[in-house]
Amino acid sequence: MEQLKGMHHVTAITSSAEKNYEFFTYTLGMRLVKKTVNQDDIQTYHLFFADDQGNPGTDMTFFDFPGIPKGQHGTNEIARTSFRVPSDEALDYWVKRFNRLEVKHQGIQEQFGKKILPFVDFDDQQYQLISDENDNGVAPGTPWQDGPIPLEYAITGLGPIIVRVDDYEFFKKMMEQILKFKEIDKEDSFHLFETGEGGNGGQIIVEYNTVLPRHQQGYGTVHHAAFRVSNKEKLEDWINHFQKVGLPNSGFVERFYFGSLYAQVAPQILFEIATDGPGFMDDEPYETLGEKLALPPKLEPQCEEIEKMVRPIDTVRSTKTFEKEYE
């Protein structure tokens, strides 16, 4: 059975697809590589922000559920998402940028020997930038070449998620015995787990916390996190593994852009295993990725109906020129 290769994507919930698009495009300089709908709730947008070509391990995606209440952060939560940047120097750039654009942040800190910069968006969604300085694990992606961020400072993919739990021993067994991660370090109540080639793209940080109340899902919180396998054959191995150990799961789910397997691995913690391909490049030209509503083949017959359900969002960027912003 192939070991999980690292992060694939993180999916969160936003109060506004429009504000979400503006923040990720113009503030964070990540590329919208697919504008589609939630395949299980077709009135809901599903936006995929990633690197230049939507490579696996670089996607931060968002649902826009109509009328959902604001979430509450707490324990038993995928609490924070990391984005990789090339160096410690890049974090200095982002501090200045966040100050100028009035993005709330906590300043540069250090965790497990890596420099980090925690920040939040308009929904109080929790993120951090993490420096790839001296990182030699899972390779980063390619920054959005035509975006507003200088390439030497730009986001290149996902770093470790931070999962907060109130039953650490149970979760440790799940991570090591079922998901085949290995605990490699500990700082206070934080535990560092690694899989695959490791490094920032192959790690999870688990926080043991019995003080906070249980989190409540809503906008501003993460829905699920996904990890990579090479292809459908490797995914089938994981399905068989879950069945053998008695972990309830979804079985194979066809998402067109990748194949998926879902399992709740702890109270309120939903993990997905997803294939590296086919990816986002087959149904749209590179130059106009994410500019039109894209639907998988199974939803194409409902295209006219879906377009009436979801409000139009202008995501055209191919006609614009972004000047690199050095502050």
Tab-separated table of C-alpha atoms in Angstrom:
chain	number	residue	atom	x	y	z
A	1	MET	CA	0.000	0.000	0.000
A	2	GLU	CA	1.416	3.353	-1.030
A	3	GLN	CA	2.077	5.684	1.870
A	4	LEU	CA	0.169	8.959	1.703
A	5	LYS	CA	2.359	11.395	-0.248
A	6	GLY	CA	1.409	14.532	1.690
A	7	MET	CA	-1.192	17.265	1.457
A	8	HIS	CA	-3.537	17.256	-1.542
A	9	HIS	CA	-5.990	20.049	-0.730
A	10	VAL	CA	-7.865	21.741	2.089
A	11	THR	CA	-11.538	22.666	1.703
A	12	ALA	CA	-13.077	25.398	3.845
A	13	ILE	CA	-16.318	27.378	4.004
A	14	THR	CA	-16.624	31.066	3.118
A	15	SER	CA	-19.370	33.595	3.747
A	16	SER	CA	-18.800	35.167	0.321
A	17	ALA	CA	-17.390	33.620	-2.844
A	18	GLU	CA	-16.851	37.147	-4.168
A	19	LYS	CA	-14.776	38.333	-1.186
A	20	ASN	CA	-12.984	34.981	-1.149
A	21	TYR	CA	-11.980	35.387	-4.794
A	22	GLU	CA	-10.730	38.933	-4.178
A	23	PHE	CA	-8.703	37.928	-1.105
A	24	PHE	CA	-6.988	34.914	-2.647
A	25	THR	CA	-6.377	36.553	-6.022
A	26	TYR	CA	-5.325	40.078	-5.105
A	27	THR	CA	-4.025	39.714	-1.540
A	28	LEU	CA	-2.491	36.226	-1.472
A	29	GLY	CA	-1.707	35.965	-5.182
A	30	MET	CA	-2.968	32.399	-5.587
A	31	ARG	CA	-4.473	31.396	-8.919
A	32	LEU	CA	-8.142	30.459	-9.294
A	33	VAL	CA	-7.766	27.269	-11.341
A	34	LYS	CA	-11.361	26.088	-11.250
A	35	LYS	CA	-14.727	27.785	-10.714
A	36	THR	CA	-17.251	25.006	-10.318
A	37	VAL	CA	-20.007	23.877	-7.937
A	38	ASN	CA	-20.173	21.497	-5.005
A	39	GLN	CA	-20.976	18.210	-6.743
A	40	ASP	CA	-23.199	17.185	-3.808
A	41	ASP	CA	-24.960	20.590	-3.551
A	42	ILE	CA	-25.105	22.185	-6.999
A	43	GLN	CA	-26.434	25.553	-5.817
A	44	THR	CA	-23.137	26.073	-3.967
A	45	TYR	CA	-19.966	27.443	-5.567
A	46	HIS	CA	-16.745	25.468	-5.194
A	47	LEU	CA	-13.665	27.598	-5.894
A	48	PHE	CA	-10.179	26.087	-6.231
A	49	PHE	CA	-7.128	28.303	-5.610
A	50	ALA	CA	-3.737	26.749	-6.271
A	51	ASP	CA	-0.368	27.220	-7.909
A	52	ASP	CA	0.201	28.158	-11.538
A	53	GLN	CA	-1.141	24.880	-12.946
A	54	GLY	CA	-3.277	23.555	-10.114
A	55	ASN	CA	-0.784	20.900	-9.056
A	56	PRO	CA	-1.851	18.467	-6.278
A	57	GLY	CA	-0.644	19.644	-2.899
A	58	THR	CA	-1.281	23.311	-3.695
A	59	ASP	CA	-5.104	23.624	-3.590
A	60	MET	CA	-7.106	25.636	-1.091
A	61	THR	CA	-10.772	25.260	-1.987
A	62	PHE	CA	-13.960	26.867	-0.710
A	63	PHE	CA	-17.650	26.100	-0.484
A	64	ASP	CA	-20.118	28.987	-0.440
A	65	PHE	CA	-23.140	27.477	1.351
A	66	PRO	CA	-26.150	29.846	1.225
A	67	GLY	CA	-27.343	30.938	4.661
A	68	ILE	CA	-24.808	28.985	6.726
A	69	PRO	CA	-24.010	30.566	10.147
A	70	LYS	CA	-20.549	31.645	11.247
A	71	GLY	CA	-18.461	28.803	12.626
A	72	GLN	CA	-16.907	28.750	16.069
A	73	HIS	CA	-13.290	27.700	16.554
A	74	GLY	CA	-12.497	25.132	19.228
A	75	THR	CA	-11.245	21.632	19.754
A	76	ASN	CA	-11.884	18.678	17.431
A	77	GLU	CA	-11.230	20.969	14.486
A	78	ILE	CA	-8.966	21.221	11.468
A	79	ALA	CA	-7.999	24.551	12.909
A	80	ARG	CA	-5.408	26.167	10.643
A	81	THR	CA	-4.073	25.821	7.090
A	82	SER	CA	-0.456	26.538	6.143
A	83	PHE	CA	0.805	27.973	2.857
A	84	ARG	CA	4.427	27.478	1.827
A	85	VAL	CA	6.672	30.385	0.814
A	86	PRO	CA	10.275	29.997	-0.409
A	87	SER	CA	12.271	31.529	2.438
A	88	ASP	CA	12.454	33.371	5.743
A	89	GLU	CA	12.997	36.552	3.745
A	90	ALA	CA	9.637	35.980	2.068
A	91	LEU	CA	7.922	36.220	5.468
A	92	ASP	CA	9.413	39.700	5.965
A	93	TYR	CA	7.817	40.680	2.641
A	94	TRP	CA	4.440	39.312	3.752
A	95	VAL	CA	4.510	41.164	7.079
A	96	LYS	CA	4.880	44.447	5.166
A	97	ARG	CA	2.193	43.431	2.682
A	98	PHE	CA	-0.269	42.400	5.385
A	99	ASN	CA	0.348	45.653	7.257
A	100	ARG	CA	-0.282	47.693	4.109
A	101	LEU	CA	-3.435	45.767	3.199
A	102	GLU	CA	-4.673	45.629	6.822
A	103	VAL	CA	-4.679	41.837	7.032
A	104	LYS	CA	-4.699	40.747	10.684
A	105	HIS	CA	-1.606	38.726	11.584
A	106	GLN	CA	0.416	37.686	14.655
A	107	GLY	CA	3.913	38.492	13.423
A	108	ILE	CA	6.699	36.067	12.568
A	109	GLN	CA	7.052	33.176	15.017
A	110	GLU	CA	8.848	29.835	15.084
A	111	GLN	CA	7.445	26.331	15.435
A	112	PHE	CA	9.309	23.047	14.988
A	113	GLY	CA	12.323	24.952	13.696
A	114	LYS	CA	10.381	26.702	10.912
A	115	LYS	CA	9.465	30.381	10.700
A	116	ILE	CA	5.708	30.954	10.444
A	117	LEU	CA	3.388	33.942	10.065
A	118	PRO	CA	-0.159	33.302	11.360
A	119	PHE	CA	-2.972	35.409	9.854
A	120	VAL	CA	-6.742	35.430	9.272
A	121	ASP	CA	-9.119	36.497	6.513
A	122	PHE	CA	-12.420	38.434	6.612
A	123	ASP	CA	-14.239	35.351	7.997
A	124	ASP	CA	-11.648	34.712	10.752
A	125	GLN	CA	-10.514	31.650	8.789
A	126	GLN	CA	-7.181	30.645	10.340
A	127	TYR	CA	-4.050	30.430	8.169
A	128	GLN	CA	-0.302	30.704	8.415
A	129	LEU	CA	2.566	31.140	6.005
A	130	ILE	CA	5.455	28.740	6.580
A	131	SER	CA	9.002	29.177	5.319
A	132	ASP	CA	10.584	26.511	3.113
A	133	GLU	CA	14.039	27.682	4.183
A	134	ASN	CA	16.161	24.477	4.350
A	135	ASP	CA	13.103	22.311	3.598
A	136	ASN	CA	14.036	19.135	1.718
A	137	GLY	CA	10.801	17.145	1.729
A	138	VAL	CA	7.840	17.142	-0.665
A	139	ALA	CA	8.633	19.468	-3.574
A	140	PRO	CA	6.758	22.791	-3.686
A	141	GLY	CA	4.506	23.833	-6.544
A	142	THR	CA	5.064	26.661	-9.000
A	143	PRO	CA	3.827	30.130	-8.000
A	144	TRP	CA	1.265	31.883	-10.205
A	145	GLN	CA	3.520	33.354	-12.859
A	146	ASP	CA	1.251	36.246	-13.858
A	147	GLY	CA	-0.047	37.117	-10.373
A	148	PRO	CA	0.713	40.211	-8.291
A	149	ILE	CA	3.301	38.625	-5.949
A	150	PRO	CA	7.022	38.630	-6.867
A	151	LEU	CA	7.904	35.001	-7.588
A	152	GLU	CA	10.685	34.898	-4.998
A	153	TYR	CA	8.085	35.583	-2.266
A	154	ALA	CA	4.968	33.913	-3.673
A	155	ILE	CA	2.952	31.029	-2.217
A	156	THR	CA	3.971	27.666	-3.697
A	157	GLY	CA	1.533	25.226	-2.083
A	158	LEU	CA	0.160	23.792	1.124
A	159	GLY	CA	2.127	23.259	4.308
A	160	PRO	CA	0.986	21.320	7.368
A	161	ILE	CA	-2.552	21.619	8.630
A	162	ILE	CA	-3.002	22.072	12.380
A	163	VAL	CA	-5.566	19.693	13.866
A	164	ARG	CA	-6.807	20.386	17.403
A	165	VAL	CA	-8.176	17.395	19.359
A	166	ASP	CA	-9.312	16.643	22.908
A	167	ASP	CA	-8.365	12.932	22.808
A	168	TYR	CA	-4.753	12.866	21.700
A	169	GLU	CA	-4.075	9.179	22.368
A	170	PHE	CA	-6.978	8.120	20.151
A	171	PHE	CA	-5.908	10.465	17.378
A	172	LYS	CA	-2.271	9.365	17.613
A	173	LYS	CA	-3.368	5.755	17.067
A	174	MET	CA	-5.461	6.854	14.102
A	175	MET	CA	-2.549	8.782	12.605
A	176	GLU	CA	0.050	6.066	13.112
A	177	GLN	CA	-1.826	2.760	12.928
A	178	ILE	CA	-4.493	3.610	10.334
A	179	LEU	CA	-3.074	6.501	8.267
A	180	LYS	CA	0.573	5.383	8.629
A	181	PHE	CA	2.005	8.758	9.664
A	182	LYS	CA	4.943	8.872	12.076
A	183	GLU	CA	5.321	11.254	15.020
A	184	ILE	CA	8.719	12.924	14.669
A	185	ASP	CA	8.706	15.825	17.162
A	186	LYS	CA	6.870	17.488	20.046
A	187	GLU	CA	6.704	21.048	21.404
A	188	ASP	CA	4.524	21.556	24.489
A	189	SER	CA	1.005	20.445	23.473
A	190	PHE	CA	1.856	20.287	19.753
A	191	HIS	CA	2.899	17.056	18.020
A	192	LEU	CA	4.460	16.858	14.549
A	193	PHE	CA	3.548	13.939	12.276
A	194	GLU	CA	5.062	13.127	8.890
A	195	THR	CA	4.287	10.997	5.840
A	196	GLY	CA	5.809	10.322	2.436
A	197	GLU	CA	8.852	12.459	1.642
A	198	GLY	CA	8.008	14.658	4.622
A	199	GLY	CA	8.905	18.307	5.005
A	200	ASN	CA	6.368	21.106	4.949
A	201	GLY	CA	4.270	19.406	2.267
A	202	GLY	CA	4.112	16.061	4.092
A	203	GLN	CA	3.405	16.986	7.697
A	204	ILE	CA	0.509	17.512	10.110
A	205	ILE	CA	0.650	19.335	13.433
A	206	VAL	CA	-1.687	17.976	16.109
A	207	GLU	CA	-2.572	20.156	19.103
A	208	TYR	CA	-3.859	18.441	22.234
A	209	ASN	CA	-6.406	20.761	23.851
A	210	THR	CA	-9.042	19.955	26.484
A	211	VAL	CA	-9.757	23.576	27.451
A	212	LEU	CA	-11.610	24.918	24.446
A	213	PRO	CA	-15.196	23.872	23.716
A	214	ARG	CA	-15.839	21.749	20.639
A	215	HIS	CA	-15.797	23.761	17.452
A	216	GLN	CA	-18.966	24.398	15.468
A	217	GLN	CA	-18.708	24.204	11.714
A	218	GLY	CA	-19.802	27.181	9.650
A	219	TYR	CA	-18.231	29.837	7.507
A	220	GLY	CA	-14.719	30.665	8.627
A	221	THR	CA	-13.897	27.029	9.397
A	222	VAL	CA	-12.414	24.088	7.478
A	223	HIS	CA	-14.738	21.425	6.074
A	224	HIS	CA	-12.138	18.706	5.386
A	225	ALA	CA	-8.496	18.089	4.462
A	226	ALA	CA	-7.205	15.733	1.774
A	227	PHE	CA	-3.997	13.750	1.274
A	228	ARG	CA	-2.369	12.513	-1.920
A	229	VAL	CA	-2.012	9.120	-3.564
A	230	SER	CA	-0.694	8.542	-7.075
A	231	ASN	CA	-3.710	7.064	-8.847
A	232	LYS	CA	-6.988	5.159	-8.571
A	233	GLU	CA	-5.234	1.809	-8.065
A	234	LYS	CA	-3.421	3.174	-4.994
A	235	LEU	CA	-6.665	4.695	-3.754
A	236	GLU	CA	-8.389	1.304	-4.023
A	237	ASP	CA	-5.641	-0.103	-1.778
A	238	TRP	CA	-6.579	2.481	0.852
A	239	ILE	CA	-10.269	1.641	0.509
A	240	ASN	CA	-9.444	-2.023	1.145
A	241	HIS	CA	-7.235	-1.024	4.086
A	242	PHE	CA	-10.025	1.022	5.684
A	243	GLN	CA	-12.453	-1.853	5.244
A	244	LYS	CA	-10.029	-4.336	6.835
A	245	VAL	CA	-9.488	-2.156	9.913
A	246	GLY	CA	-13.206	-1.378	10.191
A	247	LEU	CA	-13.033	2.363	9.515
A	248	PRO	CA	-16.355	3.539	8.014
A	249	ASN	CA	-15.732	5.295	4.709
A	250	SER	CA	-17.338	6.555	1.532
A	251	GLY	CA	-15.728	4.096	-0.837
A	252	PHE	CA	-14.554	5.464	-4.185
A	253	VAL	CA	-16.093	8.808	-5.178
A	254	GLU	CA	-15.532	10.164	-8.692
A	255	ARG	CA	-14.818	13.899	-8.598
A	256	PHE	CA	-13.677	14.119	-12.262
A	257	TYR	CA	-10.647	16.258	-11.391
A	258	PHE	CA	-9.489	13.492	-9.016
A	259	GLY	CA	-10.813	10.358	-7.347
A	260	SER	CA	-11.661	10.513	-3.655
A	261	LEU	CA	-12.164	8.506	-0.480
A	262	TYR	CA	-13.664	10.088	2.649
A	263	ALA	CA	-13.549	8.970	6.282
A	264	GLN	CA	-14.267	10.631	9.612
A	265	VAL	CA	-11.101	9.900	11.565
A	266	ALA	CA	-12.140	11.538	14.848
A	267	PRO	CA	-15.165	13.466	16.106
A	268	GLN	CA	-15.771	16.337	13.621
A	269	ILE	CA	-12.532	15.590	11.717
A	270	LEU	CA	-13.154	14.587	8.080
A	271	PHE	CA	-10.182	13.438	6.025
A	272	GLU	CA	-10.104	12.659	2.321
A	273	ILE	CA	-7.591	10.697	0.263
A	274	ALA	CA	-7.419	11.947	-3.331
A	275	THR	CA	-5.569	10.955	-6.483
A	276	ASP	CA	-2.975	13.230	-8.055
A	277	GLY	CA	-4.838	13.326	-11.359
A	278	PRO	CA	-6.360	13.923	-13.819
A	279	GLY	CA	-6.140	17.507	-12.461
A	280	PHE	CA	-7.531	20.817	-13.679
A	281	MET	CA	-5.851	21.305	-17.051
A	282	ASP	CA	-7.882	18.976	-19.292
A	283	ASP	CA	-11.187	20.845	-19.612
A	284	GLU	CA	-9.966	24.471	-19.864
A	285	PRO	CA	-7.063	26.239	-21.588
A	286	TYR	CA	-4.153	27.195	-19.331
A	287	GLU	CA	-4.572	30.875	-20.219
A	288	THR	CA	-8.174	31.093	-18.961
A	289	LEU	CA	-8.257	28.640	-16.055
A	290	GLY	CA	-11.072	29.451	-13.633
A	291	GLU	CA	-12.650	32.184	-15.743
A	292	LYS	CA	-15.827	30.302	-16.704
A	293	LEU	CA	-18.115	27.992	-14.756
A	294	ALA	CA	-16.708	24.492	-15.283
A	295	LEU	CA	-18.770	21.375	-14.658
A	296	PRO	CA	-17.824	17.683	-14.603
A	297	PRO	CA	-19.490	15.599	-17.350
A	298	LYS	CA	-22.168	14.216	-15.015
A	299	LEU	CA	-23.440	17.766	-14.370
A	300	GLU	CA	-23.162	19.097	-17.921
A	301	PRO	CA	-26.797	18.188	-18.774
A	302	GLN	CA	-27.856	20.483	-15.896
A	303	CYS	CA	-25.614	23.347	-16.986
A	304	GLU	CA	-28.421	25.775	-17.851
A	305	GLU	CA	-30.230	25.064	-14.574
A	306	ILE	CA	-27.031	25.414	-12.511
A	307	GLU	CA	-26.055	28.706	-14.138
A	308	LYS	CA	-29.439	30.121	-13.062
A	309	MET	CA	-28.862	28.938	-9.473
A	310	VAL	CA	-25.391	30.382	-8.924
A	311	ARG	CA	-24.928	34.121	-9.194
A	312	PRO	CA	-22.358	35.277	-11.748
A	313	ILE	CA	-18.868	36.153	-10.445
A	314	ASP	CA	-16.410	37.940	-12.710
A	315	THR	CA	-13.175	35.929	-12.493
A	316	VAL	CA	-11.614	36.974	-15.813
A	317	ARG	CA	-7.896	37.662	-15.394
A	318	SER	CA	-6.454	36.815	-18.806
A	319	THR	CA	-7.298	40.309	-20.068
A	320	LYS	CA	-5.546	41.987	-17.120
A	321	THR	CA	-1.885	42.669	-16.438
A	322	PHE	CA	-0.760	42.317	-12.828
A	323	GLU	CA	2.224	44.424	-11.863
A	324	LYS	CA	4.429	42.683	-9.310
A	325	GLU	CA	3.874	44.367	-5.928
A	326	TYR	CA	7.091	44.602	-3.953
A	327	GLU	CA	5.415	45.739	-0.766
